[in-house]
Short mmCIF file of C-alpha atoms in Angstrom, two decimals:
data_model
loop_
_atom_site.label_atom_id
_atom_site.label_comp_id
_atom_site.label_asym_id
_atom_site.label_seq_id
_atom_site.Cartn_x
_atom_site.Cartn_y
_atom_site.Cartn_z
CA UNK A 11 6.76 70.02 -13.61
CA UNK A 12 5.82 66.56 -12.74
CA UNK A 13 8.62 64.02 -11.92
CA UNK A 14 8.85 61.15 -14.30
CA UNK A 15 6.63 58.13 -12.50
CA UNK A 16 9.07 55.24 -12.49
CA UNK A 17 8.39 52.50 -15.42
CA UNK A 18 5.79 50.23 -13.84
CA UNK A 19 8.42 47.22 -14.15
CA UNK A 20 6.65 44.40 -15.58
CA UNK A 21 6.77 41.36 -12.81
CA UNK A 22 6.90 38.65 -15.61
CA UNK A 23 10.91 40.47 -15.32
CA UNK A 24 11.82 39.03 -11.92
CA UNK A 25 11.04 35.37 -12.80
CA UNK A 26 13.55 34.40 -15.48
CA UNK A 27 12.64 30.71 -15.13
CA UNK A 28 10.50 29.56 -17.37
CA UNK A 29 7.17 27.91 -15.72
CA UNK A 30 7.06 23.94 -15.52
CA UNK A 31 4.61 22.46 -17.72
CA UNK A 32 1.23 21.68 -16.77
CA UNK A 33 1.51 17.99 -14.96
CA UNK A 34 5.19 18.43 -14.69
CA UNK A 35 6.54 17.67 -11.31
CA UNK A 36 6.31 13.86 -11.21
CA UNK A 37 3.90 14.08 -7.69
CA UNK A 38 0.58 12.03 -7.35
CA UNK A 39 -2.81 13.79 -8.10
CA UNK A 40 -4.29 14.31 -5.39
CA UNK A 41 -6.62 11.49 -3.55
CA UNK A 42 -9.79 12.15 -3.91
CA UNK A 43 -10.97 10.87 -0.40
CA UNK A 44 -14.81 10.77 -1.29
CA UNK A 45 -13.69 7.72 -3.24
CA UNK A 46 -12.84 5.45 -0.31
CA UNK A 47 -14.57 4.86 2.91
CA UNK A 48 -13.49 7.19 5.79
CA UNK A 49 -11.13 5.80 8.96
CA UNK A 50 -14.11 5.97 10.80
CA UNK A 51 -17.44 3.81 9.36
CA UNK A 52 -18.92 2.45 12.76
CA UNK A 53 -21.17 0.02 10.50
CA UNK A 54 -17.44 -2.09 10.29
CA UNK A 55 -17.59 -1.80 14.25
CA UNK A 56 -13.90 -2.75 14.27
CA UNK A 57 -12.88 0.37 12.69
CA UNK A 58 -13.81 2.63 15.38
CA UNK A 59 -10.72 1.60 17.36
CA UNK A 60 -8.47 2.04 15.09
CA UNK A 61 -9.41 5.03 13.13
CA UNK A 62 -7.37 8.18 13.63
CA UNK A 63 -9.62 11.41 14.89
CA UNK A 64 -6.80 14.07 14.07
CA UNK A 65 -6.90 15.12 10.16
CA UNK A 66 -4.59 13.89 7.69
CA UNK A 67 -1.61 16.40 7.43
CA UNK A 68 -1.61 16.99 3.45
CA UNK A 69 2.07 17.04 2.20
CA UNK A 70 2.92 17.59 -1.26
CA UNK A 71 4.59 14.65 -2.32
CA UNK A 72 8.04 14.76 -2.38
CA UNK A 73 11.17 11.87 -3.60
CA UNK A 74 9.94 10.04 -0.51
CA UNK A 75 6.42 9.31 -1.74
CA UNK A 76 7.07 9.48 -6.11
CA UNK A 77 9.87 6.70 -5.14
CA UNK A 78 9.05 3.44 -4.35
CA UNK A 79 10.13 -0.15 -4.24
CA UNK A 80 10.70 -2.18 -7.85
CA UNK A 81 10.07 -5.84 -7.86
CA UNK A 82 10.92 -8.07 -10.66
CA UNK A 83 10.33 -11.63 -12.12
CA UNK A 84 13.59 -12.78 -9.98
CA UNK A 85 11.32 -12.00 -6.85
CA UNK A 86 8.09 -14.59 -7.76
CA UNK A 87 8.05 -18.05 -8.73
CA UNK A 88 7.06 -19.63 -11.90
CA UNK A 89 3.40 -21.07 -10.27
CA UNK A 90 2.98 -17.69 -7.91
CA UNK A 91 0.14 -16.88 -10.44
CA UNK A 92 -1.69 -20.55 -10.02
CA UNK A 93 -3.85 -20.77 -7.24
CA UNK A 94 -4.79 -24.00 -9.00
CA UNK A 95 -1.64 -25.26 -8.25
CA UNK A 96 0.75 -23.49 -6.08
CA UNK A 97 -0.25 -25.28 -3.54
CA UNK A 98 -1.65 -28.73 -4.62
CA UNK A 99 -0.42 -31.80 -2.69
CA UNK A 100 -2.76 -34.77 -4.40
CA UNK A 101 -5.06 -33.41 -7.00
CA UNK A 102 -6.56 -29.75 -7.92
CA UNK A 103 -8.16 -28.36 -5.25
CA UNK A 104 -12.15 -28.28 -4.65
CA UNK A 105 -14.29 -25.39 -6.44
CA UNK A 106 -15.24 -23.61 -9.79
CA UNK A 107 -11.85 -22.49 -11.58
CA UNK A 108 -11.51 -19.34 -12.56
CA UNK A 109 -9.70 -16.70 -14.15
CA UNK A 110 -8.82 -13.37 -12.87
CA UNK A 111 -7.57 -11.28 -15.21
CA UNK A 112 -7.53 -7.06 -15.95
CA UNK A 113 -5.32 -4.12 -16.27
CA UNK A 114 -3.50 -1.85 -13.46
CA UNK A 115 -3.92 1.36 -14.80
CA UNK A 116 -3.27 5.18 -13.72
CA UNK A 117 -5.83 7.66 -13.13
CA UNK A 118 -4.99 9.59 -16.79
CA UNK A 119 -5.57 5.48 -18.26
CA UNK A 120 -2.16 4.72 -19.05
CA UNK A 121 -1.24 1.27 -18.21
CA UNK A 122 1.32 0.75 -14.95
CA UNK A 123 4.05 -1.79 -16.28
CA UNK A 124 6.17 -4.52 -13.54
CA UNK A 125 4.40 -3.62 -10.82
CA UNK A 126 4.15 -6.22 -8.14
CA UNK A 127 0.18 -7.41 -7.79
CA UNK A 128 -0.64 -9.85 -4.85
CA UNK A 129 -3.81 -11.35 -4.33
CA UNK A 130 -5.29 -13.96 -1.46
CA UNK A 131 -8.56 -15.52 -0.26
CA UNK A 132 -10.76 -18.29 1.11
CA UNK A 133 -11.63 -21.13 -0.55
CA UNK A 134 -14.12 -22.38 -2.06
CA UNK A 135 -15.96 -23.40 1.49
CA UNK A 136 -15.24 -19.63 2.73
CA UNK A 137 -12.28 -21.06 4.85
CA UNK A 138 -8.65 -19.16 4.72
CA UNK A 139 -5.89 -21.05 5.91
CA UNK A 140 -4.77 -19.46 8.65
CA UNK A 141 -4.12 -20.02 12.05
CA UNK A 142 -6.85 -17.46 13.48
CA UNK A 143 -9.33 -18.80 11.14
CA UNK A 144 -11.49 -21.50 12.87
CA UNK A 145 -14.54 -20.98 10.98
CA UNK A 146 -16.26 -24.24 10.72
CA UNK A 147 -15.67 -25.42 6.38
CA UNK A 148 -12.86 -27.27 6.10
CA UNK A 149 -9.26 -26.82 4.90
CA UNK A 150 -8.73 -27.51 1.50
CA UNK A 151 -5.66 -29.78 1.85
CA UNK A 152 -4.79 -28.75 -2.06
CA UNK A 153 -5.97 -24.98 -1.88
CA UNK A 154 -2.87 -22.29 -0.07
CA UNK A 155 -5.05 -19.56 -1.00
CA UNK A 156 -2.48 -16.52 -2.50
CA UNK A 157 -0.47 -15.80 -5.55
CA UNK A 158 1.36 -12.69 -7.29
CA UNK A 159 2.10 -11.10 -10.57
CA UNK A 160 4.04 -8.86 -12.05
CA UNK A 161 1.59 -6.59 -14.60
CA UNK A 162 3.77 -6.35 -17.90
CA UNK A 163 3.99 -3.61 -20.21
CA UNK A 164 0.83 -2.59 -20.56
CA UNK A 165 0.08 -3.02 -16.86
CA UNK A 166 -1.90 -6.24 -17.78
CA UNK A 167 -2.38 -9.28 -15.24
CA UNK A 168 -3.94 -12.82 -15.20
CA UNK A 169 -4.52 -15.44 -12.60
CA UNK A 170 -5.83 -18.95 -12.24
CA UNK A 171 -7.61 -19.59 -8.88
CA UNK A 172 -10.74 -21.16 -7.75
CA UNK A 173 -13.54 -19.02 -6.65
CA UNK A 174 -13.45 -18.24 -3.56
CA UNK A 175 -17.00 -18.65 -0.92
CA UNK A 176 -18.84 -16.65 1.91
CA UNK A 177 -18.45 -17.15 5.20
CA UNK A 178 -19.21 -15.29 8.16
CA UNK A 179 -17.72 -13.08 10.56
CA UNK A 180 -18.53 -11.31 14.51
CA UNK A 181 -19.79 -7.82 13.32
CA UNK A 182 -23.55 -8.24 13.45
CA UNK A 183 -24.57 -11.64 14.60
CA UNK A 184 -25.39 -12.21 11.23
CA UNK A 185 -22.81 -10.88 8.95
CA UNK A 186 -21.67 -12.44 5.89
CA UNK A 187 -18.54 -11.70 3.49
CA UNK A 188 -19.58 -11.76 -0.38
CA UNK A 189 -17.22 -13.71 -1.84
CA UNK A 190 -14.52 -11.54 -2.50
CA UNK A 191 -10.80 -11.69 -3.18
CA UNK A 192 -7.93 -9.04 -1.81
CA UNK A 193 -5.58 -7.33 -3.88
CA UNK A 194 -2.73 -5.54 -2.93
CA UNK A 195 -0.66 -3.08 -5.35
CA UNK A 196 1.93 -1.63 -5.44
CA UNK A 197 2.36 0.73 -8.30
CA UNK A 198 5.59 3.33 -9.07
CA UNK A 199 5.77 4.90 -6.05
CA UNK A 200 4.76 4.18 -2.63
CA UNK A 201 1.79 7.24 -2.70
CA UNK A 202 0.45 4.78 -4.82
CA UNK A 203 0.48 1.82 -2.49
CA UNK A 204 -2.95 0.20 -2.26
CA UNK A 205 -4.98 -2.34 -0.74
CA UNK A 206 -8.48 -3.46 -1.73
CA UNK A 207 -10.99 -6.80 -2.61
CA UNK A 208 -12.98 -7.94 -5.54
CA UNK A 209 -16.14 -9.15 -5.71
CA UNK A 210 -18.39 -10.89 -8.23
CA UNK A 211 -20.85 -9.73 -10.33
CA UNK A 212 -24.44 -10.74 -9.19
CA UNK A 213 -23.52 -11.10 -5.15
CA UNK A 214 -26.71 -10.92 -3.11
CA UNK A 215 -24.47 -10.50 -0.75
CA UNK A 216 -22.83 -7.14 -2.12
CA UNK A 217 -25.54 -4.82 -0.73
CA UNK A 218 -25.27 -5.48 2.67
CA UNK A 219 -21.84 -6.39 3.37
CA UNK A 220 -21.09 -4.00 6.29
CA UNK A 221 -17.29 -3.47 4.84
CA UNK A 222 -18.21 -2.66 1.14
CA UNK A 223 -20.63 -0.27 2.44
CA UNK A 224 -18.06 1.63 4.22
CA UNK A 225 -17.56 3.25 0.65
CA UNK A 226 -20.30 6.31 0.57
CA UNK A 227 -20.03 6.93 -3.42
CA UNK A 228 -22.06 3.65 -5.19
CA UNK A 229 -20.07 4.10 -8.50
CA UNK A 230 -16.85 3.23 -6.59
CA UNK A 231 -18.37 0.25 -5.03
CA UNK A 232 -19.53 -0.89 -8.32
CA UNK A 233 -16.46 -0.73 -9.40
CA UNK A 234 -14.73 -2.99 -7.27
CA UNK A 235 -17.52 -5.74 -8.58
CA UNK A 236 -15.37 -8.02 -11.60
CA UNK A 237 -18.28 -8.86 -14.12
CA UNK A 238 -18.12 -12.35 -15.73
CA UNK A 239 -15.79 -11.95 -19.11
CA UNK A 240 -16.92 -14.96 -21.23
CA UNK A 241 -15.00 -14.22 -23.83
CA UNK A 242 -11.80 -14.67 -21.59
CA UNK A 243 -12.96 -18.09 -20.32
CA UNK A 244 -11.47 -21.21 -21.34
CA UNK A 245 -14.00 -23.76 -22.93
CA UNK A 246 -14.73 -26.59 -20.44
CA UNK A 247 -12.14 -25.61 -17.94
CA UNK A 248 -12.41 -22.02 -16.44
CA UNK A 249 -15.09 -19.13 -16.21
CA UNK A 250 -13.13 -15.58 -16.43
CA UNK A 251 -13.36 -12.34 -14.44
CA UNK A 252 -12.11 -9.31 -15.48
CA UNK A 253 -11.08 -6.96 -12.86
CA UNK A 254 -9.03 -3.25 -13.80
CA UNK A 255 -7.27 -1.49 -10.63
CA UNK A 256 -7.05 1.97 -10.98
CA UNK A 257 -4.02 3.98 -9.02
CA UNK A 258 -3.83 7.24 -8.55
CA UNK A 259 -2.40 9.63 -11.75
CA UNK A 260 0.87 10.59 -12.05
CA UNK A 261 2.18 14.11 -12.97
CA UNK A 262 5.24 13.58 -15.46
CA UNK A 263 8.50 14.25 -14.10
CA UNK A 264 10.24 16.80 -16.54
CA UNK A 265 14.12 16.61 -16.08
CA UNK A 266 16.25 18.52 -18.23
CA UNK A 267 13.95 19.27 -21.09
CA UNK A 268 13.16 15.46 -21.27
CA UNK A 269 10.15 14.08 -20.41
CA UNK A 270 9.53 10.60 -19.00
CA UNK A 271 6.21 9.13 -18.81
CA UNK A 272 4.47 11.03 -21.68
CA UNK B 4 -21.99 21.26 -21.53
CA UNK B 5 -17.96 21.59 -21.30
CA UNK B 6 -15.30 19.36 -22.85
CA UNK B 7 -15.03 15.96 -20.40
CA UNK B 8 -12.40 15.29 -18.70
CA UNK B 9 -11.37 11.83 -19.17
CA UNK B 10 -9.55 11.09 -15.77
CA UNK B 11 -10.48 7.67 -14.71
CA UNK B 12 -11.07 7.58 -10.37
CA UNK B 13 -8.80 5.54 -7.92
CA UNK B 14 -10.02 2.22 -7.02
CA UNK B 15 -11.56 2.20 -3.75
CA UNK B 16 -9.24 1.09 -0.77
CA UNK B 17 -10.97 -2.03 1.10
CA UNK B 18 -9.23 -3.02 4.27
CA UNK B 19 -6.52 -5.64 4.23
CA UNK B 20 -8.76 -7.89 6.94
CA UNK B 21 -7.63 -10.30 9.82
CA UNK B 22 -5.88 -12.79 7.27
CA UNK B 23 -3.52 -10.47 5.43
CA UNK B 24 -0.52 -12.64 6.67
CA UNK B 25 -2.11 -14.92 3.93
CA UNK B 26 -1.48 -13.26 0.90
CA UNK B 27 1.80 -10.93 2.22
CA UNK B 28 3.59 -13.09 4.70
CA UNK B 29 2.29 -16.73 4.38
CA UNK B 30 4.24 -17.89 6.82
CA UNK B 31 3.21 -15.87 9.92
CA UNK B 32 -0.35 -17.61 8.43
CA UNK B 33 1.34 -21.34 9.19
CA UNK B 34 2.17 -22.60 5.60
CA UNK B 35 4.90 -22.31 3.15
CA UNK B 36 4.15 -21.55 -0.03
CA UNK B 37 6.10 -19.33 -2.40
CA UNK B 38 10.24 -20.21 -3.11
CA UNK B 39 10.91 -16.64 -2.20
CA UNK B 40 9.23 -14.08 0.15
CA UNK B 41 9.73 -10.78 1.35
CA UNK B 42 10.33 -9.94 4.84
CA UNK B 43 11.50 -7.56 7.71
CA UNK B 44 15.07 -8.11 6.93
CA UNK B 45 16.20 -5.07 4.79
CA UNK B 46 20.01 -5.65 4.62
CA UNK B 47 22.36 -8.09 3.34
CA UNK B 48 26.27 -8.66 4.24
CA UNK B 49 27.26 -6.48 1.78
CA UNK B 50 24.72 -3.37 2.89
CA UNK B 51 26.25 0.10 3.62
CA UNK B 52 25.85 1.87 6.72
CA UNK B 53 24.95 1.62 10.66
CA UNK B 54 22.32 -1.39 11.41
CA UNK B 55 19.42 -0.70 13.51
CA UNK B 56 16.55 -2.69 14.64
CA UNK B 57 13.25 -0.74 14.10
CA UNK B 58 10.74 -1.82 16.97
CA UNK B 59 7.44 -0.73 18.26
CA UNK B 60 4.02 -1.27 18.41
CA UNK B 61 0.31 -0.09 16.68
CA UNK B 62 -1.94 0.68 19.86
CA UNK B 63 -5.81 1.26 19.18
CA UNK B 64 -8.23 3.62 21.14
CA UNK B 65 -7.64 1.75 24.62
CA UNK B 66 -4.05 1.87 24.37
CA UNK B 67 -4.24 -2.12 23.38
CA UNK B 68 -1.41 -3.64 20.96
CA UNK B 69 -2.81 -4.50 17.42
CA UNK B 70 -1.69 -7.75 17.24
CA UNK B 71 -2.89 -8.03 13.29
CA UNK B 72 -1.30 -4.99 11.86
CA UNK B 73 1.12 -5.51 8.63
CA UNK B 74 3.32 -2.47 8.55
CA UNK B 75 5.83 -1.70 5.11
CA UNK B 76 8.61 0.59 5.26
CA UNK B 77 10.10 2.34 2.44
CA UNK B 78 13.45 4.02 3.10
CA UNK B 79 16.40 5.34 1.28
CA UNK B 80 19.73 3.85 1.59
CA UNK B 81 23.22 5.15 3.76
CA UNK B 82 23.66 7.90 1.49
CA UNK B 83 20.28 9.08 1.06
CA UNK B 84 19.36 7.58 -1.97
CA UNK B 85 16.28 5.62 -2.58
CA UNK B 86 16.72 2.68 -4.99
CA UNK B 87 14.21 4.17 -7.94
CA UNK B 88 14.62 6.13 -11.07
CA UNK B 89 12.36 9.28 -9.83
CA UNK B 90 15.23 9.95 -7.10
CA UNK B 91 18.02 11.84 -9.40
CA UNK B 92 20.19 13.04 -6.38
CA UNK B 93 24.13 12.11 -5.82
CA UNK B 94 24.23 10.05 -3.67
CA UNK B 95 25.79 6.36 -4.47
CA UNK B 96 22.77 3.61 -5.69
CA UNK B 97 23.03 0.20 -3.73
CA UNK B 98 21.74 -2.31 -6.27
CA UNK B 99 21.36 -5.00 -3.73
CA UNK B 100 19.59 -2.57 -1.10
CA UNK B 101 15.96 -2.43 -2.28
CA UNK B 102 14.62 -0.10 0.70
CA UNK B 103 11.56 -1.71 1.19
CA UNK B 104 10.27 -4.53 4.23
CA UNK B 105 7.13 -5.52 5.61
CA UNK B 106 6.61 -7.36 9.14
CA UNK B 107 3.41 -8.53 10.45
CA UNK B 108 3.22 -7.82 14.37
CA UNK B 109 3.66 -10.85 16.87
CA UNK B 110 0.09 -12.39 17.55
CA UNK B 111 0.65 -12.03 20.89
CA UNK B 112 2.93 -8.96 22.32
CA UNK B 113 1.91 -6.91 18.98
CA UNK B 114 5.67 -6.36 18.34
CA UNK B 115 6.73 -5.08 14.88
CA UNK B 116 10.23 -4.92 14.02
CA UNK B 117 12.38 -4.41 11.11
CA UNK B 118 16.51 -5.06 10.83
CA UNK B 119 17.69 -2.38 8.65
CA UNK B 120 19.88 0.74 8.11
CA UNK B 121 19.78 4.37 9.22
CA UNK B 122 19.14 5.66 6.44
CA UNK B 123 20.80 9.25 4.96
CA UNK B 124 19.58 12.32 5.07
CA UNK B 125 17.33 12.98 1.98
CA UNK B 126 17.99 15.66 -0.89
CA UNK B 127 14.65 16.64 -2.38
CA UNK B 128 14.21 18.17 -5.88
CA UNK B 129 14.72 21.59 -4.76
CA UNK B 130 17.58 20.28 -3.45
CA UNK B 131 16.95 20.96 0.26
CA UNK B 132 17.76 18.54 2.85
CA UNK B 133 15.49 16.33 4.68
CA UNK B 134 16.03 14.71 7.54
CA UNK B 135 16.48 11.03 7.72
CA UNK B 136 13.40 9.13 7.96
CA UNK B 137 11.60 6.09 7.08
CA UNK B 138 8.39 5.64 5.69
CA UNK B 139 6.00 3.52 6.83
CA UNK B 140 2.65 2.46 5.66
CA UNK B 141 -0.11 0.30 8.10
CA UNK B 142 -2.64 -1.95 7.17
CA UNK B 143 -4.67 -3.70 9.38
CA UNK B 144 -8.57 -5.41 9.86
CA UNK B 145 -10.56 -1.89 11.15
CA UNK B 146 -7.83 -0.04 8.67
CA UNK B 147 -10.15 1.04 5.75
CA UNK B 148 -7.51 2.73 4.05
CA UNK B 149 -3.73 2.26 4.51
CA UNK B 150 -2.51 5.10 6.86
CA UNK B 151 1.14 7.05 5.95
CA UNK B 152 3.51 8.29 8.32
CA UNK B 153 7.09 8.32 9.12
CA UNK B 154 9.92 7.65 11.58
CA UNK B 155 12.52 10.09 11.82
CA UNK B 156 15.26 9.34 14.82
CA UNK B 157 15.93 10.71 17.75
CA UNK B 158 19.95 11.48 17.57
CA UNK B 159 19.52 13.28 14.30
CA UNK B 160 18.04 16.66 16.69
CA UNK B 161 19.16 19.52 14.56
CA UNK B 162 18.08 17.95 11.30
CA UNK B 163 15.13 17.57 12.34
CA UNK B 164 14.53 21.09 13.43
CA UNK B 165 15.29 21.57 10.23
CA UNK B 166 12.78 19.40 8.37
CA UNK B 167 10.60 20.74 6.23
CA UNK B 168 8.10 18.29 6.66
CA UNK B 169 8.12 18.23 10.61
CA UNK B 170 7.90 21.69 10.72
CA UNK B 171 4.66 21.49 8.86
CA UNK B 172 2.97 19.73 12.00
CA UNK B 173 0.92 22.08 13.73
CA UNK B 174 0.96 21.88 17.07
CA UNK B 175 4.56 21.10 17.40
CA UNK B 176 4.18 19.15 20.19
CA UNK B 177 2.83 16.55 18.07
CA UNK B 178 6.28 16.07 16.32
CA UNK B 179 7.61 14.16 18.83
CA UNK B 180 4.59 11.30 17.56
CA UNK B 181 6.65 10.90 14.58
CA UNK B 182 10.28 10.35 16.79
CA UNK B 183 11.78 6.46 17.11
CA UNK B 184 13.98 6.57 20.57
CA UNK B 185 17.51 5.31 19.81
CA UNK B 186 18.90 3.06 22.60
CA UNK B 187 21.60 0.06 22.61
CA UNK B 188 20.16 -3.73 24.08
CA UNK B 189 23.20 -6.25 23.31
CA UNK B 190 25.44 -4.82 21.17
CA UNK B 191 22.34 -3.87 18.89
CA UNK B 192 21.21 -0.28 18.32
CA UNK B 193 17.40 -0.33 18.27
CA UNK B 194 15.12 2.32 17.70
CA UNK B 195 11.78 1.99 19.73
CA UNK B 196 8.46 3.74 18.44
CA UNK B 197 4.45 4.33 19.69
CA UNK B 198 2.28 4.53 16.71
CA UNK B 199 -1.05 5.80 18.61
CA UNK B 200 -4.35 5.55 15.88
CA UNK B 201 -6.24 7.62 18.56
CA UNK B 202 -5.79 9.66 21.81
CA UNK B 203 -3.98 12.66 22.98
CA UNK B 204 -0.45 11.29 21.66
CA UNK B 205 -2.28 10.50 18.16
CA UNK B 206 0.68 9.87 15.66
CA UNK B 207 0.59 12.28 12.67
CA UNK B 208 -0.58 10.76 9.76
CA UNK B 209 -0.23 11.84 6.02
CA UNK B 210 -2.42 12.08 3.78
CA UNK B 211 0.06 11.77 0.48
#
């Protein structure tokens, strides 16, 4: 007589809990890394220095990197967004006007509201104002050269600068910057944190800039490239470039059977 | 073909260059510009809990100070709380204690320092405890992509056998990398650290 096999139990048994939902823990997706240039691009000879050789420890993200710092319009001035005139002592300062204007969005398109979006460059000679900066074009005596916004609820932005020129730097003897301006971003939480520059459509410069061509995948250069958006300019007064930023997706953070974010 | 999948891609990282002072701290650039900026200075009067000075240096291959580096740090308050809505643990909220500084490093020594608090140990959404740490994120000319790691401190021993994400560095000897040195220098409790971006005592780095 055979002894009654016990039940196969089923394992679904042991795990009362239901399952989160599908993008449900409020973490970062994960950075895709053949997006950006690597530590190490000897072409920009002063990364090789000051790359690390050890890999990246991978840590799921946890409140330390979903949480991050929240800036608001009691943190920026009313002319922090006016290159134009943020800094002008006598008169505007020298150089086409322009607009700078786009979207900071997520990776899943959704717009990132009040985050904190800071942007500086040379003038319109290719000169920064800054004490290690000695290249040869002058100071603009009306020109400071930064500004910031806050995106609002859509994660939209605008700016009013002048655009900014070329100069050169000690890489190759003959290296040259595209005109270019630098962003930094902030985002919701500090996985998000970001620092990049954007350049103008129809560079000649763009191709052989040793520093955009740290980035090995040609549609992410491109897409640091701000085409000319007529439509955005202002008639007899500024040309208009439209830049988006694009920060890495966020998984929804599911608390309680409410969801935030969706 | 399948159905696409409409994710857009990150924006490529570019590095923050020699004249990031411009945009982020405009005065260690030489001008004043903005009616408010952000600095190193984390507390106010009215902050909870034990000040510390954060202090250290970014060394390259050689060993040699960067003397351009920006560094942020992002750090929860006394009681372990970080000042955002995605942190739902107990812990009392400081409204006036945002949690976040960023210091440029002296042009000449490469010195970085913050004034801030020790922050609390951390409760994460499983609720396990993490030791207290600060986060800190580097920029720098030769940086192509902002590097992540963090400062955990160097009286707080048995947490931080404990941590859950020090004990995910393999070898362990590399932990100490991520350990500020407490000491006291007049009447001041300062916290020293080595952030090495190469060598044998290469600091750990996250990739979050």
């Amino acid at each position: 007589m055979n002894a009654q096999a016990p039940a196969l139990q089923d394992p679904r048994l042991n795990r009362p809990e239901p399952f989160a939902p599908p993008l449900g823990d409020g973490g970062f997706f994960q950075r895709d890394r053949s997006m950006h240039p690597p530590a190490h691009a000897p072409g920009y000879k002063s990364s090789v220095l000051r790359s690390p050789r050890q890999a990246l420890l991978s840590l799921e993200n946890t409140v330390s990197e979903i949480t991050g710092p929240v800036f608001g319009h009691n943190d920026l001035g009313p002319l922090d967004n006016d290159l134009v005139r943020n800094y002008a002592k006598d008169g505007d300062p020298v150089g086409e006007r322009i607009i700078v204007h786009g979207r900071v969005l997520d990776e899943t398109g959704r717009g990132v509201p009040n985050t904190l979006v800071e942007f500086w460059q040379a003038n319109a000679g290719g000169r920064y104002r800054h004490k290690k900066d000695t290249y040869l074009a002058p100071i603009d005596p009306n020109f400071g050269g930064c500004g910031r916004a806050l995106t609002d609820d859509t994660g939209y932005y605008y700016f009013r600068t002048v655009k900014p020129g070329p100069y050169p730097w000690r890489n190759y003897v003959n290296s040259w910057r595209p005109a270019h301006i630098h962003f930094s971003v902030f985002g919701s939480g500090f996985a998000q944190r970001l620092i990049t520059q954007m350049y103008f459509e129809g560079d000649p410069l763009i191709p052989i800039c040793p520093i955009l061509t740290t980035i090995p995948d040609k549609d992410a250069l491109d897409r640091l490239v701000a085409p000319l958006d007529l439509n955005a300019s202002t008639p007899f007064d500024s040309l208009a470039y439209r830049f988006d930023i694009v920060l890495r997706g966020q998984r929804s953070t599911y608390f309680e059977n409410r969801t935030e974010g969706n | 073909m399948p159905q696409p999948l409409n994710y857009l891609k990150e924006t490529a990282s570019q590095t923050a260059g020699p004249y990031v002072h411009i945009g982020l701290i405009p005065a260690m650039a030489g001008f004043d510009i903005f009616e408010k900026n952000f600095s190193n200075v984390l507390v106010t009067p009215n902050t909870q809990g034990e000040r510390i000075v954060l202090e250290g240096k970014v060394l390259d291959g050689t060993g040699s100070p960067l003397r351009d580096v920006l560094l942020e740090i992002w750090q929860a308050n006394a009681a372990g709380r970080y000042n955002h809505p995605a942190d739902r643990s107990a812990g009392a909220l400081e409204q006036d204690f945002r949690g976040w500084g960023r210091a440029g490093s002296d042009f000449e020594s490469g010195l970085v320092t913050f004034e801030t608090i020790k922050p609390g140990a951390i409760t994460d959404k499983t609720g396990r405890k993490c030791a207290p740490h600060v986060n800190v994120w580097i920029v720098a000319r030769g940086i192509n992509i902002g590097l992540n790691t963090r400062l955990y401190f160097s009286d707080e021993e048995a947490a931080n056998a404990a941590d859950p994400v020090l004990n995910l560095v393999e070898p362990a000897v590399r932990r100490k990398t991520l350990i500020a040195t407490r000491s006291e220098r007049g009447g001041k409790v300062v916290y020293s650290f080595t952030i090495n971006l190469q060598g044998p005592e290469e600091t750990v780095f996250f990739d979050v």
